[in-house]
PDB file of C-alpha atoms in Angstrom:
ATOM      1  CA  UNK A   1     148.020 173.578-199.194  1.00 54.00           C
ATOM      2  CA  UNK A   2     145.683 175.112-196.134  1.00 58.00           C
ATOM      3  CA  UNK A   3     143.743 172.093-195.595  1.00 58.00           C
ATOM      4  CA  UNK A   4     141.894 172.569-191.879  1.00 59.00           C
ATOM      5  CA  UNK A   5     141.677 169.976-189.693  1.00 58.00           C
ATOM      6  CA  UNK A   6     138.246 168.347-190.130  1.00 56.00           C
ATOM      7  CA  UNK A   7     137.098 168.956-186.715  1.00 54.00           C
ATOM      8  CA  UNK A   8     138.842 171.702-185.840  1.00 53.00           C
ATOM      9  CA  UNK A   9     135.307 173.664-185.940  1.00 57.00           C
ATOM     10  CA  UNK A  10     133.289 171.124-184.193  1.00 54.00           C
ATOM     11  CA  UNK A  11     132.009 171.686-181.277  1.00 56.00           C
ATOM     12  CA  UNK A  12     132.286 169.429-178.430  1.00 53.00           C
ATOM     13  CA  UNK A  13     128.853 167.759-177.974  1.00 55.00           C
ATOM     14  CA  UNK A  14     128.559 167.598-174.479  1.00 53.00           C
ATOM     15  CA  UNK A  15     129.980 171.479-174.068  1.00 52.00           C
ATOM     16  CA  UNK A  16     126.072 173.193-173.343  1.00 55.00           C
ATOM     17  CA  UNK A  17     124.980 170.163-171.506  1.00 54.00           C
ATOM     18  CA  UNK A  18     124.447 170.905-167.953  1.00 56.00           C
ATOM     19  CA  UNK A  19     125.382 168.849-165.162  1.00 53.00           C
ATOM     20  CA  UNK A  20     122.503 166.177-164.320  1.00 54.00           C
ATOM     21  CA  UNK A  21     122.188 167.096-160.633  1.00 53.00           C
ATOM     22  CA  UNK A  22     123.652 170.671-160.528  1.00 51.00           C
ATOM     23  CA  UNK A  23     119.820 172.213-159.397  1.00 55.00           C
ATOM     24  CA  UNK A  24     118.561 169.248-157.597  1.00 52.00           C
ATOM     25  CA  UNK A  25     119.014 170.242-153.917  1.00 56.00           C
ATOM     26  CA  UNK A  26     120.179 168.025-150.814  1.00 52.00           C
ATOM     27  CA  UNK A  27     116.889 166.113-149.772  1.00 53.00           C
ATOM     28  CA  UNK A  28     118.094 166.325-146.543  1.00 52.00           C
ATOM     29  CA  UNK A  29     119.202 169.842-146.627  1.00 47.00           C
ATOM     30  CA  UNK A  30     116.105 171.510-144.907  1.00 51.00           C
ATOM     31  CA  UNK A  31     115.200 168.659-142.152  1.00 44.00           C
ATOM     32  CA  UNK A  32     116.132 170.726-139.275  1.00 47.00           C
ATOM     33  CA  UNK A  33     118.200 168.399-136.317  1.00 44.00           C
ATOM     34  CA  UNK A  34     116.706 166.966-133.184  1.00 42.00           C
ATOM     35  CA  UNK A  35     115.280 169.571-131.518  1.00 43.00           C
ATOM     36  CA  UNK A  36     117.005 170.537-127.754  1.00 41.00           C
ATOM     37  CA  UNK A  37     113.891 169.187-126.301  1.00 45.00           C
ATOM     38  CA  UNK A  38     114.792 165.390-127.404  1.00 43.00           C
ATOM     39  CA  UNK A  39     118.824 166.020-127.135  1.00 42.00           C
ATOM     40  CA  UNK A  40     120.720 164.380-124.255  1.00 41.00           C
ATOM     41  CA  UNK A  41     122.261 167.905-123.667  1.00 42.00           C
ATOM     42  CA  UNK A  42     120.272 170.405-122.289  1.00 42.00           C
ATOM     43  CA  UNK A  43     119.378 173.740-124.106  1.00 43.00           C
ATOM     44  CA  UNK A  44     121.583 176.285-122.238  1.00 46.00           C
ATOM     45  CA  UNK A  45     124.812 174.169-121.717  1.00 42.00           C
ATOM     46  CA  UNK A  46     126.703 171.258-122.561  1.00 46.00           C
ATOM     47  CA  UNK A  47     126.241 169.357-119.427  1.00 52.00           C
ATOM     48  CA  UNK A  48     123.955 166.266-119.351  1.00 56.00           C
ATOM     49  CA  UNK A  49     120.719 167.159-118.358  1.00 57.00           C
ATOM     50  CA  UNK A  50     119.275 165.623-114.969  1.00 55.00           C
ATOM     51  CA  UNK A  51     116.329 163.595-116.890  1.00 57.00           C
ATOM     52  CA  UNK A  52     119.334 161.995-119.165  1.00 60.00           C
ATOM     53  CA  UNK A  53     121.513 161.316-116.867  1.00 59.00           C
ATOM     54  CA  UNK A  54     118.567 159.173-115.389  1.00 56.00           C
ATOM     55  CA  UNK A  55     118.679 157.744-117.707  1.00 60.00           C
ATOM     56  CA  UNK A  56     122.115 156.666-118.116  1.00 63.00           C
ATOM     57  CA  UNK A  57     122.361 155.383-114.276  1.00 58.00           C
ATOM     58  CA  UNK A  58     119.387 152.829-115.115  1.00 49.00           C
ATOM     59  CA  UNK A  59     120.985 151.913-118.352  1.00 57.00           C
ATOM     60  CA  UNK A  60     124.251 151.472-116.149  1.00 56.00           C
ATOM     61  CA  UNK A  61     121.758 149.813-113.541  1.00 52.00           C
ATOM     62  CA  UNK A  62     120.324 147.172-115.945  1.00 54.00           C
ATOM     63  CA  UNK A  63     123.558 146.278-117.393  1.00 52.00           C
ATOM     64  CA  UNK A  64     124.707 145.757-114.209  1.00 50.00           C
ATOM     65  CA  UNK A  65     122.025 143.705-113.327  1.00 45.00           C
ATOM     66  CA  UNK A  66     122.329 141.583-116.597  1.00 49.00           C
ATOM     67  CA  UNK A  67     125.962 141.263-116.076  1.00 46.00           C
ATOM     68  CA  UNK A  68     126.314 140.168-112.326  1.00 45.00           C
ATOM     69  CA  UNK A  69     122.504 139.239-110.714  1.00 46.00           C
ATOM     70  CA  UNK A  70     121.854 141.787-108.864  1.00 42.00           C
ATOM     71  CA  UNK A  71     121.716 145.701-108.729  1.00 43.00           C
ATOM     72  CA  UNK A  72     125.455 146.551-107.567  1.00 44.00           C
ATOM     73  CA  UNK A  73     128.653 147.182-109.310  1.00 41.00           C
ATOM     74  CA  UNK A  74     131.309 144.566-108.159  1.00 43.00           C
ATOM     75  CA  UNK A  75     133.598 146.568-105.332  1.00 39.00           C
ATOM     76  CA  UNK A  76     136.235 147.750-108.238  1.00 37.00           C
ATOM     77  CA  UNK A  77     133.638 149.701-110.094  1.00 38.00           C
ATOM     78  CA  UNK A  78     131.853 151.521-107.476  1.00 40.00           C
ATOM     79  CA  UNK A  79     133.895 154.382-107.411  1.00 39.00           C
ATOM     80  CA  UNK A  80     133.257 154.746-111.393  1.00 37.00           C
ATOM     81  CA  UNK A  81     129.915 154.585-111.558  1.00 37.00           C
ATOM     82  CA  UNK A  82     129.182 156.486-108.099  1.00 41.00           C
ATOM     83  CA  UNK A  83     125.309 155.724-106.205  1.00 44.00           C
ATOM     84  CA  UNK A  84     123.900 158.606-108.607  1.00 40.00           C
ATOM     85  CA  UNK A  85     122.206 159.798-105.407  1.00 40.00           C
ATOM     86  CA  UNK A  86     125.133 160.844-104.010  1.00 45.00           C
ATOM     87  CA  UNK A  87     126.935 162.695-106.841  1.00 45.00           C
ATOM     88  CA  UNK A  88     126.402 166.494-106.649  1.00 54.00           C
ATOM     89  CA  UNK A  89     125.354 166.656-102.739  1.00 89.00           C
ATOM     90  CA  UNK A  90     127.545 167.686-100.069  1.00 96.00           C
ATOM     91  CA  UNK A  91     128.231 164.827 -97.768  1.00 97.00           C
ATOM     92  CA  UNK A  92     130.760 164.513 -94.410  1.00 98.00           C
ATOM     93  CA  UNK A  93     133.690 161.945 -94.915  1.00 98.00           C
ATOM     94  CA  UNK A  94     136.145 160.888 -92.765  1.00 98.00           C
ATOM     95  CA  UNK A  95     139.693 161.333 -93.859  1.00 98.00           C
ATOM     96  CA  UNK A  96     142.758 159.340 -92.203  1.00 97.00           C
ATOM     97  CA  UNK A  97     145.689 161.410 -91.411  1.00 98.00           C
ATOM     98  CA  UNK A  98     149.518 160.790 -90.829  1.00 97.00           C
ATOM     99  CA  UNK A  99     150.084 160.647 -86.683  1.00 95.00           C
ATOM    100  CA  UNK A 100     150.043 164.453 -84.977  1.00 94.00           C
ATOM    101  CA  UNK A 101     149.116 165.884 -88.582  1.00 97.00           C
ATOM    102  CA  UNK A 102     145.406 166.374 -87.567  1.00 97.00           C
ATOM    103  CA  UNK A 103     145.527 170.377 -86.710  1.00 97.00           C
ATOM    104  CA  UNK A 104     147.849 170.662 -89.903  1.00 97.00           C
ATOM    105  CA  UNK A 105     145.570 169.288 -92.252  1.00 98.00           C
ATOM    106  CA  UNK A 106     142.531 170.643 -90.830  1.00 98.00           C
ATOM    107  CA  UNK A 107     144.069 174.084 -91.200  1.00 97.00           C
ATOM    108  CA  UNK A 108     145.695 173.681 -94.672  1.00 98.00           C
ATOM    109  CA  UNK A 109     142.118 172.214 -95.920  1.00 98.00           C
ATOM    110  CA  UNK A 110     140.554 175.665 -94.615  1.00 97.00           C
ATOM    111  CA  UNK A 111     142.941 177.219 -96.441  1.00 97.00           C
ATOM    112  CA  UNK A 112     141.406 175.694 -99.214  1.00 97.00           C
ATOM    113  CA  UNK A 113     138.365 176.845 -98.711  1.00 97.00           C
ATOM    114  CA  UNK A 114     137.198 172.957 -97.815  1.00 97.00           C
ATOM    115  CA  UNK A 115     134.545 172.561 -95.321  1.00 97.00           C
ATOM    116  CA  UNK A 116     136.957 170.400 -92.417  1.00 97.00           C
ATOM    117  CA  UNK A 117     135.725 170.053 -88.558  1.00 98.00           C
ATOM    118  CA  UNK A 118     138.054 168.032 -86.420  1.00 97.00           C
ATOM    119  CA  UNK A 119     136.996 167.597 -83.013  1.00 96.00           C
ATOM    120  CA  UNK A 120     139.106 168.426 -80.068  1.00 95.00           C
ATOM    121  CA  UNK A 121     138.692 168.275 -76.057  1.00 91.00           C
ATOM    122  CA  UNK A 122     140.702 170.324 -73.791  1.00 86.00           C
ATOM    123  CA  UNK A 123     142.396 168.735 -71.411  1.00 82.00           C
ATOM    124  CA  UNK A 124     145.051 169.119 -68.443  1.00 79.00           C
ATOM    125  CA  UNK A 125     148.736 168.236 -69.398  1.00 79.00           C
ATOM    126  CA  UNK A 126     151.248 167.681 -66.594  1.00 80.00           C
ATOM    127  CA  UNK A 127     155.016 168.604 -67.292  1.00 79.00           C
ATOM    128  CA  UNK A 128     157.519 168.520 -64.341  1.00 78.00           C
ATOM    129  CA  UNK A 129     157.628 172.113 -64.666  1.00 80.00           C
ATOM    130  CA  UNK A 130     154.551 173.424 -65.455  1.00 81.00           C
ATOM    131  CA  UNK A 131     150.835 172.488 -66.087  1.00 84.00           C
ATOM    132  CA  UNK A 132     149.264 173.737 -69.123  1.00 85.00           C
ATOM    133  CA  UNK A 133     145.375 173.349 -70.965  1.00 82.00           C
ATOM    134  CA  UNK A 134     145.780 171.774 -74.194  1.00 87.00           C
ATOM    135  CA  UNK A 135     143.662 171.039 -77.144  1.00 90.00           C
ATOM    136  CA  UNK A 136     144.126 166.921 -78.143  1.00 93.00           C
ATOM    137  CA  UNK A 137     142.062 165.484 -80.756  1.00 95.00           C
ATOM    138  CA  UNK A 138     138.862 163.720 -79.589  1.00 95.00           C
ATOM    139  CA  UNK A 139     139.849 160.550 -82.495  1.00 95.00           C
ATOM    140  CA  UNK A 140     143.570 160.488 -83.253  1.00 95.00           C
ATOM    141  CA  UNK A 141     144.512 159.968 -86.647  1.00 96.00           C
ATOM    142  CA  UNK A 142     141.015 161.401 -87.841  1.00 97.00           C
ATOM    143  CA  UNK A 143     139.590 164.905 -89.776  1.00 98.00           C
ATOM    144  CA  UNK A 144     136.265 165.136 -90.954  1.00 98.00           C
ATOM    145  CA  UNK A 145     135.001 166.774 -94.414  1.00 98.00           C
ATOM    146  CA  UNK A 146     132.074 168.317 -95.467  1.00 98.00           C
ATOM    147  CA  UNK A 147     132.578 168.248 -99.547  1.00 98.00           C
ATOM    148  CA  UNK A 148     131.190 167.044-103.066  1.00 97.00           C
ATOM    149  CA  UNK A 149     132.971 164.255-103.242  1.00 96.00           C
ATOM    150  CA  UNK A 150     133.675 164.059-107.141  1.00 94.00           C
ATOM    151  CA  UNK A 151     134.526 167.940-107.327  1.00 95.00           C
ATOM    152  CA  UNK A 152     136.368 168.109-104.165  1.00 96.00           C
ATOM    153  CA  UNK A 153     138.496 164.999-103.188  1.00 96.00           C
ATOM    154  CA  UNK A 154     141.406 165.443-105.399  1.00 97.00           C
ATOM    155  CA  UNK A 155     142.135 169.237-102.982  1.00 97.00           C
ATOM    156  CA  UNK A 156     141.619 166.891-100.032  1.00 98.00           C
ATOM    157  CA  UNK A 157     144.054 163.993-100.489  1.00 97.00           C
ATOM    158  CA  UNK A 158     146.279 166.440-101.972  1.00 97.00           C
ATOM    159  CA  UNK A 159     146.705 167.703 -99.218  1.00 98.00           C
ATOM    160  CA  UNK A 160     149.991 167.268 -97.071  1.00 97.00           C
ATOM    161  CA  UNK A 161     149.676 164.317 -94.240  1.00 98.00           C
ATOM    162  CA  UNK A 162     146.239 163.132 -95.648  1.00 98.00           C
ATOM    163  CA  UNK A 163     146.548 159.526 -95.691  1.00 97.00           C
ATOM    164  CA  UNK A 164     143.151 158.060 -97.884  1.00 97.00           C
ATOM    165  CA  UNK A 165     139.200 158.783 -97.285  1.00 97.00           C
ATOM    166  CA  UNK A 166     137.893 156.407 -94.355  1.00 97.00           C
ATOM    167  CA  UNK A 167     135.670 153.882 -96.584  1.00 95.00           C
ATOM    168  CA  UNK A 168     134.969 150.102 -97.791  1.00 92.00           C
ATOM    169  CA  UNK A 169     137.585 149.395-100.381  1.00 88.00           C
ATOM    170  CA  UNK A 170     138.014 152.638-102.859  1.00 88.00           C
ATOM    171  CA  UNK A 171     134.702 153.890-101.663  1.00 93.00           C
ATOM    172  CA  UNK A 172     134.071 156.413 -99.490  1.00 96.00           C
ATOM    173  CA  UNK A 173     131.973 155.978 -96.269  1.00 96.00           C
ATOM    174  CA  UNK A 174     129.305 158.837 -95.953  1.00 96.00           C
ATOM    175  CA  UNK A 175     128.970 159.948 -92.411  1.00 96.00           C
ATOM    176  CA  UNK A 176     125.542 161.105 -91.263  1.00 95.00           C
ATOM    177  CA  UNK A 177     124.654 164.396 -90.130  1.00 94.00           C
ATOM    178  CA  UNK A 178     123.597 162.790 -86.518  1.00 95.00           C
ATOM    179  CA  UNK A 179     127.339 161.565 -86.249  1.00 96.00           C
ATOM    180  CA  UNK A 180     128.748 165.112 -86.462  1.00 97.00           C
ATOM    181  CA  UNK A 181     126.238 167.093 -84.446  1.00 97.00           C
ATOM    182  CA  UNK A 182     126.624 164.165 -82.073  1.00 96.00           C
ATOM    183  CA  UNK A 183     130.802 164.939 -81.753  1.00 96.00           C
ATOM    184  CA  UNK A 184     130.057 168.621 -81.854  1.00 96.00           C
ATOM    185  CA  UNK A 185     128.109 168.470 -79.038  1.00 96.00           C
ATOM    186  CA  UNK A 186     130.532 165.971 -76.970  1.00 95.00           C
ATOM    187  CA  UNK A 187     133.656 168.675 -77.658  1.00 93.00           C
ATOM    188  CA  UNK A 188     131.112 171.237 -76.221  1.00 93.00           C
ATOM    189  CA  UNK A 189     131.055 168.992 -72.701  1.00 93.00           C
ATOM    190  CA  UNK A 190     134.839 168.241 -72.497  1.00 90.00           C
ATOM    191  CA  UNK A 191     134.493 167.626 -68.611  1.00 90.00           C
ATOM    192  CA  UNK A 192     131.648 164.836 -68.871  1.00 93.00           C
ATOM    193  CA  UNK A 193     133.645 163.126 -71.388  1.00 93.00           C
ATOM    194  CA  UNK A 194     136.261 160.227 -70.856  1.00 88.00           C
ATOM    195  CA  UNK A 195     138.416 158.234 -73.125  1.00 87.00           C
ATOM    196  CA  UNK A 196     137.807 156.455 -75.724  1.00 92.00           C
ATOM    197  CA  UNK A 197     137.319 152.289 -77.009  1.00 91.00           C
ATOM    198  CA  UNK A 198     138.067 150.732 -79.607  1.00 91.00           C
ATOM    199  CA  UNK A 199     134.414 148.603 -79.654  1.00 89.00           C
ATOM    200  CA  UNK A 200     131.921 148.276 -78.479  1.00 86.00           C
ATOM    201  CA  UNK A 201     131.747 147.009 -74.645  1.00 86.00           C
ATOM    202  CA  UNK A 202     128.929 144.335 -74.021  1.00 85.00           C
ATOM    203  CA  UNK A 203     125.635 145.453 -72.358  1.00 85.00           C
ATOM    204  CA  UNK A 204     122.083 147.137 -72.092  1.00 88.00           C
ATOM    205  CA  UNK A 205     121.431 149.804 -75.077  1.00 93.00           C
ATOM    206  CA  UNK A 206     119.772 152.794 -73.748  1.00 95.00           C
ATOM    207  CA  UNK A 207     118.983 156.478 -74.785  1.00 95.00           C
ATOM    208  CA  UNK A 208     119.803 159.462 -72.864  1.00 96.00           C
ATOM    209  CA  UNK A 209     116.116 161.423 -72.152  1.00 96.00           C
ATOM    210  CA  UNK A 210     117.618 164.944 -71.313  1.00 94.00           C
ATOM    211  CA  UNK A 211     120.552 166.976 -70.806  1.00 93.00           C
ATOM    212  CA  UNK A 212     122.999 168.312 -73.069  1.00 94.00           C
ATOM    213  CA  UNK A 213     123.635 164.611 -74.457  1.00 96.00           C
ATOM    214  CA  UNK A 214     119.862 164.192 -75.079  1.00 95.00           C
ATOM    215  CA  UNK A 215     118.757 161.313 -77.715  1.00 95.00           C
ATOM    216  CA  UNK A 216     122.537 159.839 -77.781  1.00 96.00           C
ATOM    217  CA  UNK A 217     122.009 156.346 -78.425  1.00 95.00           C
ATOM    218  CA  UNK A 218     124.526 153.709 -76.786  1.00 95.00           C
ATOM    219  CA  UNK A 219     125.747 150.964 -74.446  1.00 95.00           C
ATOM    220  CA  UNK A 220     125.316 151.256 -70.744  1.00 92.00           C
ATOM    221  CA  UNK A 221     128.522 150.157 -68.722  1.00 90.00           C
ATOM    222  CA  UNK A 222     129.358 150.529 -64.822  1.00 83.00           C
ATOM    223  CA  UNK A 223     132.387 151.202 -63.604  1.00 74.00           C
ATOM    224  CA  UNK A 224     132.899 151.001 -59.614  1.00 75.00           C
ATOM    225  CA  UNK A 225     130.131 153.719 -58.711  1.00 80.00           C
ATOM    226  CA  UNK A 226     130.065 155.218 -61.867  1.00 86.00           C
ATOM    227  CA  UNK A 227     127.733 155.244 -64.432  1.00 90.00           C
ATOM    228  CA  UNK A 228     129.305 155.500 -67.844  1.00 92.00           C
ATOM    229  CA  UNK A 229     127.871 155.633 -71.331  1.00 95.00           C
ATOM    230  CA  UNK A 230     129.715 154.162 -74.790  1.00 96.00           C
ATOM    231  CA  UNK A 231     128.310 155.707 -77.854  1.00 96.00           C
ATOM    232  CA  UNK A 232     129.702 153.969 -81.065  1.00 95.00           C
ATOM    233  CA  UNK A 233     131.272 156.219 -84.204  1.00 95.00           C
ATOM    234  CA  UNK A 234     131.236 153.360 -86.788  1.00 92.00           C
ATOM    235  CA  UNK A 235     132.291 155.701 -89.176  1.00 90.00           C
ATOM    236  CA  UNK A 236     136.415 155.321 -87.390  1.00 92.00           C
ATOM    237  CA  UNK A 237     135.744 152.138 -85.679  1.00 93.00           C
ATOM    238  CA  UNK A 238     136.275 153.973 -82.304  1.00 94.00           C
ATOM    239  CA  UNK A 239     133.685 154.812 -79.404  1.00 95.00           C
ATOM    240  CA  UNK A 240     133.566 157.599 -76.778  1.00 95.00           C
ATOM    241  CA  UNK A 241     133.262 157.055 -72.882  1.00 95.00           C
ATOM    242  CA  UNK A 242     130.869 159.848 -71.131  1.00 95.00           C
ATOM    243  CA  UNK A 243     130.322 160.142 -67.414  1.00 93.00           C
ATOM    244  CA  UNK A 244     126.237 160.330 -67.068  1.00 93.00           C
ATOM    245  CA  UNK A 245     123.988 160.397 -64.138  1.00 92.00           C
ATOM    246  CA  UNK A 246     122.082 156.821 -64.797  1.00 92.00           C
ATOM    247  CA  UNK A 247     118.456 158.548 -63.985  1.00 93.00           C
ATOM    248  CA  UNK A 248     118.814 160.278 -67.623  1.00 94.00           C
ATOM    249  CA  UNK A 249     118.797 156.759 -69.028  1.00 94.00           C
ATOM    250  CA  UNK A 250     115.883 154.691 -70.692  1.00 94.00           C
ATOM    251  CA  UNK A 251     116.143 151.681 -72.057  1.00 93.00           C
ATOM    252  CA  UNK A 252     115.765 151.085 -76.048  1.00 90.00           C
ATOM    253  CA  UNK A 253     113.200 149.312 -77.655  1.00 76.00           C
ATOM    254  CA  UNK A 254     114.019 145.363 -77.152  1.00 65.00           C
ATOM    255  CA  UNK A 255     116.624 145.541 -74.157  1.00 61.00           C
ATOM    256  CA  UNK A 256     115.766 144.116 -70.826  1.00 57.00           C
ATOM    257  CA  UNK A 257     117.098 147.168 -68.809  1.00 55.00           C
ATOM    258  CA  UNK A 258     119.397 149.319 -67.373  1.00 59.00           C
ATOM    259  CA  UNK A 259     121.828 147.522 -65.025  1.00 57.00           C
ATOM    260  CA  UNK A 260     121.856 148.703 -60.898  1.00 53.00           C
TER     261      UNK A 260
END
């Protein structure tokens, strides 16, 4: 017998019945995102945009201030989160350099394009032979940098007989612009010029009124006849000796005098 199966021409019931959701669109599907305006990044880059990175530093600033009382990062995490201020500007640093490697490094970070000045005074060197004019370093041991310090200090201390950055734990000191135009101009007037200290020498603080060392600041010292003048680098702990005629000399605001 050709009995069929009973539901062999049954059709499914579910076969024409369309999908619940297959028209329903997204509801999110046309809210457009943040606009660029209200994004941390700004519209033509990637890079954080100077209003939110503001931002940031005071959210850095008041967690900070939560955290440990006042508005500092302990010493360990000031080289993280870098004074905002400074990052992006061009600043002078002092760099510490392996002994008799300061006209080596100073020319190798040229090479590299990196702004370096390292002050030198010529002076008379005696042989038993001979007498010659050489060019010694005003502050052994030192080079000065004129950089952006988080682009440019990896090039620096790689550099060959760069020691570390002169600074307060991992932090770099910045050096102010009087500093250097102060040592340019002292290199400039290698004869007036003596030695130089280690610290400061007790006595009267006074401010030269004219000449070529006109608004130095520093301490008044005699020696024998001699007038001489100590102005302090705090930036390498060292100061510089200069012969001055004591009539260009007026006393600061608060000391007594200039001694006889």
């Amino acid at each position: 017998l050709h009995i069929p199966h009973p539901t062999s021409h049954i059709p499914h019931p579910t076969s024409h019945i369309p999908h619940p959701t297959s028209h329903i669109p997204h509801p999110t599907s046309h809210i457009p995102l943040l606009s660029t305006q209200h994004s941390v990044l700004s519209p033509q880059s990637s890079v954080l945009s100077p209003q939110s990175s503001a931002l940031i530093a005071v959210f850095f600033l008041s967690a900070a201030y939560d955290i440990f009382g006042r508005w500092d990062f302990p010493a360990h995490c000031n080289l993280l989160f870098y004074r905002m201020s400074e990052v992006g500007n061009v600043q002078w640093y002092a760099v510490y350099v392996r002994s008799r490697y300061e006209k080596k490094v100073h020319q190798q970070l040229l090479q590299k394009h990196l702004a370096s000045f390292l002050p030198l005074l010529e002076t008379w060197k005696q042989w038993s032979d001979r007498k010659k004019k050489v060019s010694e370093p005003l502050f052994k041991g030192y080079v000065f940098v004129n950089i952006d310090y988080r682009k440019e200090h990896v090039p620096v201390l790689d550099t060959e007989g760069v020691v570390k950055f002169v600074g307060i734990g991992r932090v770099p000191s910045v050096i102010g612009k009087k500093d250097i135009d102060w040592l340019k101009r002292l290199v400039r007037e290698p004869d007036a010029v003596g030695g130089t200290v280690a610290s400061l020498p007790a006595g009267s603080r006074v401010r030269v009124a004219a000449g070529p060392f006109r608004d130095f600041e520093g301490v008044v010292v005699k020696q024998g006849r001699e007038t001489k003048l100590v102005v302090f680098f705090e930036s390498v702990m060292q100061g510089v000796e200069i012969s001055i005629f004591p009539e260009l000399l007026v006393p600061v605001s608060g000391d007594t005098g200039i001694p006889d």
